[in-house]
Coordinates of N, CA and C and ligand atoms in Angstrom, one line a residue:
X657 N 159.4 67.0 114.7 CA 159.4 65.5 114.2 C 160.9 65.1 115.9
X658 N 160.8 64.2 115.9 CA 160.9 63.9 117.5 C 162.2 62.6 117.4
X659 N 163.1 62.4 118.4 CA 164.6 61.5 118.4 C 163.5 60.1 117.7
X660 N 164.3 59.5 116.9 CA 164.1 58.4 116.5 C 163.7 57.7 115.6
X661 N 162.7 58.5 114.7 CA 162.6 58.0 113.4 C 164.0 58.7 111.5
X662 N 164.5 57.4 111.3 CA 165.5 57.5 110.1 C 165.0 58.9 108.9
X663 N 165.8 59.8 109.0 CA 165.1 60.3 108.4 C 165.9 59.8 106.3
X664 N 165.0 60.1 105.5 CA 165.2 59.4 104.1 C 166.2 60.6 104.3
X665 N 165.7 62.0 104.1 CA 166.4 63.1 103.1 C 167.5 63.4 103.7
X666 N 167.9 63.3 105.2 CA 168.7 64.4 106.4 C 170.2 63.4 106.0
X667 N 170.2 64.6 106.0 CA 172.0 64.3 105.2 C 173.1 63.8 106.1
X668 N 172.9 63.7 107.2 CA 173.1 63.9 108.3 C 173.0 61.8 108.7
X669 N 171.6 61.6 108.4 CA 171.1 60.7 108.6 C 172.0 59.3 107.6
X670 N 172.0 60.4 106.4 CA 172.8 58.9 104.8 C 174.1 59.4 105.1
X671 N 174.7 60.5 105.9 CA 176.1 59.8 106.4 C 176.4 58.7 107.0
X672 N 175.5 58.2 108.5 CA 175.9 58.4 109.1 C 175.2 56.3 108.9
X673 N 174.5 56.2 107.3 CA 173.9 54.7 107.1 C 175.3 54.7 105.8
X674 N 176.1 56.1 105.8 CA 176.8 54.9 105.2 C 176.9 55.3 103.2
X675 N 175.8 56.3 103.3 CA 175.2 56.6 101.3 C 175.9 58.1 101.0
X676 N 176.4 58.5 102.1 CA 177.5 60.2 101.7 C 178.7 60.0 102.0
X677 N 180.0 60.1 101.8 CA 180.7 59.8 102.2 C 180.7 61.1 103.5
X678 N 182.6 60.0 104.5 CA 183.3 61.5 105.3 C 183.8 61.2 105.7
X679 N 184.5 62.3 106.3 CA 186.2 61.7 106.7 C 185.6 60.9 108.6
X680 N 185.3 60.5 108.4 CA 185.0 59.6 110.4 C 185.7 60.0 111.4
X681 N 186.2 60.5 112.1 CA 186.9 59.6 112.7 C 187.1 59.1 113.6
X682 N 185.1 58.6 114.1 CA 185.5 57.9 115.0 C 183.5 57.1 114.6
X683 N 183.3 55.5 115.3 CA 182.2 55.6 115.7 C 181.9 54.6 115.7
X684 N 180.7 54.5 116.6 CA 180.0 54.0 117.4 C 178.8 52.7 117.5
X685 N 178.2 52.8 118.2 CA 176.6 51.6 117.8 C 175.1 53.5 118.1
X686 N 176.0 54.5 119.1 CA 175.4 55.1 119.3 C 176.0 56.6 118.6
X687 N 177.2 56.4 118.2 CA 177.2 58.3 118.6 C 178.3 57.8 116.5
X688 N 178.7 59.0 115.7 CA 179.7 59.0 114.7 C 180.5 60.3 115.4
X689 N 181.6 60.9 114.4 CA 182.1 61.5 114.6 C 183.1 61.7 113.3
X690 N 183.2 63.6 112.4 CA 182.8 63.2 111.1 C 184.4 64.7 110.6
X691 N 184.6 64.8 110.0 CA 184.8 66.4 109.9 C 184.2 66.7 109.3
X692 N 183.8 67.9 109.1 CA 183.0 69.3 109.4 C 183.7 69.6 107.5
X693 N 182.5 69.5 106.6 CA 183.3 69.8 104.8 C 183.5 71.7 104.8
X694 N 183.2 72.2 105.9 CA 183.5 73.3 105.4 C 184.1 74.1 107.0
X695 N 185.6 73.3 107.2 CA 186.3 73.8 108.7 C 186.5 74.9 108.6
X696 N 185.8 75.3 110.1 CA 185.5 77.2 110.6 C 187.1 77.7 111.4
X697 N 187.9 76.5 111.2 CA 188.4 76.5 112.5 C 190.3 75.3 111.7
X698 N 191.1 75.3 112.6 CA 192.2 73.9 112.4 C 191.9 72.7 112.7
X699 N 190.5 72.5 113.8 CA 190.1 71.6 114.3 C 188.8 72.1 113.9
X700 N 187.7 71.3 113.1 CA 186.3 71.6 112.5 C 185.8 70.3 112.7
X701 N 185.1 69.5 113.9 CA 184.7 68.2 114.5 C 183.5 68.2 114.2
X702 N 182.3 66.8 113.5 CA 180.9 66.6 114.3 C 180.3 66.1 115.2
X703 N 179.9 66.1 116.1 CA 179.4 64.8 116.6 C 178.4 64.3 116.6
X704 N 177.5 63.8 115.8 CA 175.9 63.1 115.9 C 176.0 61.5 115.9
X705 N 174.7 62.4 117.3 CA 173.9 60.7 117.3 C 173.2 60.1 115.9
X706 N 173.6 58.6 115.9 CA 172.8 58.1 115.3 C 171.5 58.2 115.3
X707 N 171.1 57.9 116.0 CA 169.6 58.3 116.1 C 169.9 59.4 115.6
X708 N 167.8 59.5 114.2 CA 167.7 61.7 114.6 C 167.1 61.3 115.1
X709 N 167.5 63.4 116.1 CA 167.1 64.1 116.2 C 166.9 65.1 115.7
X710 N 165.8 66.4 115.5 CA 166.2 66.8 114.5 C 167.0 68.3 115.7
X711 N 166.8 69.1 116.8 CA 167.1 69.0 117.4 C 167.3 69.5 118.7
X712 N 167.8 70.4 119.8 CA 168.0 70.1 120.9 C 166.3 70.4 121.7
X713 N 165.5 70.4 120.6 CA 164.1 70.8 121.4 C 163.8 69.7 121.5
X714 N 163.7 68.5 120.0 CA 163.0 67.2 120.7 C 163.1 66.6 121.3
X715 N 164.5 66.8 122.3 CA 165.9 65.7 122.6 C 165.0 65.1 123.4
X716 N 165.4 64.2 124.6 CA 164.9 63.7 126.1 C 165.5 62.9 126.5
X717 N 164.6 62.2 127.4 CA 165.5 61.1 128.2 C 166.2 60.0 126.9
X718 N 165.1 59.6 125.8 CA 165.8 59.1 124.8 C 167.1 58.8 124.8
X719 N 167.8 59.4 124.6 CA 168.8 60.5 124.2 C 170.1 61.0 125.3
X720 N 170.1 60.2 126.5 CA 170.3 60.2 127.0 C 172.0 60.3 127.0
X721 N 172.0 58.7 126.9 CA 172.4 57.7 126.7 C 174.0 58.6 125.4
X722 N 173.5 58.7 124.7 CA 173.7 59.2 123.4 C 174.3 60.5 123.3
X723 N 173.4 61.5 124.2 CA 174.2 63.0 123.6 C 175.3 62.9 125.5
X724 N 175.1 62.3 126.7 CA 176.9 61.6 127.1 C 177.5 61.7 126.5
X725 N 177.2 60.3 125.8 CA 178.8 59.6 124.9 C 179.0 60.9 124.3
X726 N 179.0 61.8 123.4 CA 179.5 63.3 122.4 C 179.9 63.9 123.6
X727 N 179.6 64.2 124.7 CA 180.0 65.2 125.5 C 181.6 64.2 125.8
X728 N 181.1 63.2 126.7 CA 182.6 62.7 127.4 C 183.9 62.2 126.0
X729 N 183.2 62.3 124.9 CA 184.1 61.4 123.6 C 185.1 62.7 123.3
X730 N 184.7 64.0 124.2 CA 185.2 65.0 123.1 C 186.4 65.6 123.6
X731 N 187.2 65.4 124.7 CA 188.3 65.7 124.8 C 189.3 64.8 124.1
X732 N 189.1 63.7 124.4 CA 189.2 62.4 123.0 C 189.7 62.7 121.7
X733 N 188.5 63.2 121.2 CA 188.4 63.6 119.5 C 189.3 64.8 119.4
X734 N 189.2 65.6 120.2 CA 189.6 66.6 119.6 C 191.1 66.7 120.0
X735 N 191.8 66.0 120.1 CA 193.0 65.7 120.9 C 193.8 65.2 120.0
X736 N 193.0 63.8 120.0 CA 193.5 63.3 118.9 C 193.4 64.1 117.4
X737 N 192.2 64.7 117.9 CA 192.4 66.1 115.8 C 193.9 67.0 115.8
X738 N 194.0 67.2 116.6 CA 195.4 68.3 117.2 C 195.0 69.6 117.7
X739 N 193.9 69.3 118.3 CA 193.4 70.4 119.5 C 193.6 69.8 120.9
X740 N 194.7 69.8 121.7 CA 195.6 69.9 122.5 C 195.6 70.8 123.7
X741 N 195.1 71.9 122.9 CA 195.3 73.2 123.9 C 194.2 73.6 124.4
X742 N 192.6 72.6 123.6 CA 191.5 73.8 124.3 C 190.9 73.6 123.3
X743 N 189.9 74.1 123.2 CA 188.3 73.4 122.1 C 187.7 74.1 123.2
X744 N 186.7 74.1 121.3 CA 185.1 74.7 122.2 C 184.1 73.6 121.3
X745 N 183.1 73.7 121.7 CA 181.9 73.0 122.2 C 180.7 74.0 121.0
X746 N 179.7 74.3 120.4 CA 179.1 74.4 119.9 C 177.4 73.8 119.8
X747 N 177.0 74.1 119.4 CA 174.9 73.1 119.5 C 174.0 74.5 118.8
X748 N 174.5 74.5 117.6 CA 173.4 75.4 116.8 C 172.0 74.7 117.5
X749 N 171.3 76.0 118.1 CA 169.9 75.1 117.6 C 168.7 75.4 117.5
X750 N 167.9 75.7 115.7 CA 166.8 77.0 115.7 C 167.0 77.6 114.8
X751 N 166.9 78.4 114.4 CA 166.7 79.4 113.6 C 167.3 81.0 114.3
X752 N 167.1 81.1 115.5 CA 167.6 81.9 116.6 C 169.4 81.2 116.7
X753 N 169.4 80.2 116.8 CA 170.7 79.5 116.6 C 171.6 79.7 116.1
X754 N 171.0 79.5 114.3 CA 171.8 79.4 113.0 C 172.3 77.5 112.8
X755 N 170.7 77.1 113.4 CA 171.1 75.6 113.0 C 170.9 75.6 110.7
X756 N 171.9 74.6 111.2 CA 171.6 75.0 109.3 C 171.4 73.2 108.7
X757 N 172.0 71.8 110.4 CA 171.1 71.2 109.2 C 170.3 70.5 110.7
X758 N 169.0 69.9 110.2 CA 168.1 69.7 111.4 C 168.5 68.2 111.7
X759 N 169.6 67.9 112.2 CA 169.6 66.4 112.5 C 170.1 67.0 113.9
X760 N 170.2 67.2 114.9 CA 171.5 67.5 116.2 C 172.8 66.8 115.9
X761 N 173.4 68.0 116.2 CA 175.0 67.7 115.6 C 176.0 68.0 116.5
X762 N 176.9 68.4 117.6 CA 177.8 68.9 118.6 C 179.4 69.4 117.1
X763 N 179.4 70.2 117.2 CA 180.8 71.2 116.8 C 182.1 71.2 117.5
X764 N 183.2 70.6 117.3 CA 184.2 70.8 117.7 C 184.9 71.2 117.7
X765 N 185.6 72.6 117.7 CA 186.8 73.7 117.4 C 187.9 73.7 118.0
X766 N 188.7 74.0 117.8 CA 190.0 74.2 117.8 C 190.7 75.1 117.4
X767 N 192.2 75.1 117.9 CA 193.1 76.3 117.6 C 193.8 74.9 116.2
X768 N 195.5 75.4 116.5 CA 196.7 75.4 117.6 C 195.9 76.7 118.9
X769 N 195.2 78.5 117.5 CA 194.8 79.9 118.2 C 194.3 79.5 118.3
X770 N 194.3 80.3 119.7 CA 192.3 80.9 120.6 C 192.0 81.1 119.4
X771 N 189.9 80.9 119.8 CA 189.5 81.0 118.6 C 188.8 82.1 118.6
X772 N 189.1 82.9 119.4 CA 188.7 84.2 120.0 C 187.4 84.3 121.0
X773 N 186.3 85.2 120.7 CA 185.2 85.1 122.1 C 184.3 84.8 121.4
X774 N 183.6 84.2 122.4 CA 182.2 83.0 121.8 C 181.2 83.9 121.4
X775 N 181.2 85.1 121.1 CA 180.3 85.5 119.9 C 180.9 87.5 119.5
X776 N 180.5 86.6 118.3 CA 180.9 88.1 118.0 C 180.1 89.3 118.3
X777 N 181.2 90.4 118.2 CA 179.9 91.1 119.5 C 179.7 92.2 117.9
X778 N 178.1 92.5 118.7 CA 177.8 93.1 117.5 C 177.0 94.8 117.7
X779 N 176.2 95.4 117.3 CA 175.6 96.5 117.8 C 173.8 96.3 117.9
X780 N 173.9 96.4 118.3 CA 171.8 96.0 118.6 C 171.4 96.1 116.8
X781 N 170.7 95.5 116.5 CA 170.1 96.2 115.1 C 168.5 97.7 115.7
Ligands
LIG788 P1 175.2 74.0 111.8 O1 174.8 75.4 111.2 O2 173.5 73.5 111.5 O3 174.6 73.9 113.5 O4 176.4 73.6 111.5 C1 175.9 72.9 110.3 C2 177.2 71.5 109.6 O5 177.8 71.0 109.0 C3 178.3 73.0 108.8 O6 179.5 73.4 109.3 C4 178.3 72.6 107.7 O7 179.6 72.8 106.9 C5 178.0 70.4 108.1 N1 178.2 69.5 107.0 C6 177.1 70.1 106.0 N2 176.4 69.2 105.5 C7 177.5 68.1 105.4 C8 178.5 67.2 104.5 O8 178.1 66.6 103.4 N3 178.9 66.7 105.2 C9 180.1 67.2 106.4 N4 181.0 66.6 107.1 N5 179.7 68.4 107.3 C10 178.3 69.0 106.2
LIG789 ZN1 168.7 63.0 110.5

C-alpha cells in the first residue's frame, strides 16, 4: 500500500473526503488538521496528508511537499489550539510504533502542563 491511491475504507481518507465528520482546524489542497477523537492531552491534533500513504515506510519523494507543510504548520496550529508554551510531535509507525490508523498522521500534543517524559520507563520483559 504505497502513497497515492485513496483507500475506500480508510478512516482518514473518509475524513479527508468529508464522509466522516471531524473537528477540523485547518485544511488546504495538501493537508488537513483536526482534533483527535480521543484526546491524550489538553491539545491533541492530528495532521494528515490528503493523499493516502499508509505509514512512513511507504513515504517517498512524492510526499516531500505535504510532509514539509505538516511540520511547518505545527507551531501555528499548536499555538492556535492553546499550546503556546511547547508541544510534542509524534508519528507512530508500524507494529512496534503502535500505529493504529494506517494513513500517515502527525500527532500534535500540548499542555498547558508539561507532557512528561517522551517514553514511559518500563522494565524490559
Ligand atoms: P495512532 O496510534 O495510529 O498513531 O493513532 C490514531 C489516532 O487516531 C488515535 O489517537 C485515535 O484516537 C485517532 N482516531 C481514530 N479514529 C478517529 C476518528 O474517526 N476521528 C478522529 N478525529 N480521530 C480518530
Ligand atoms: Zn487513507
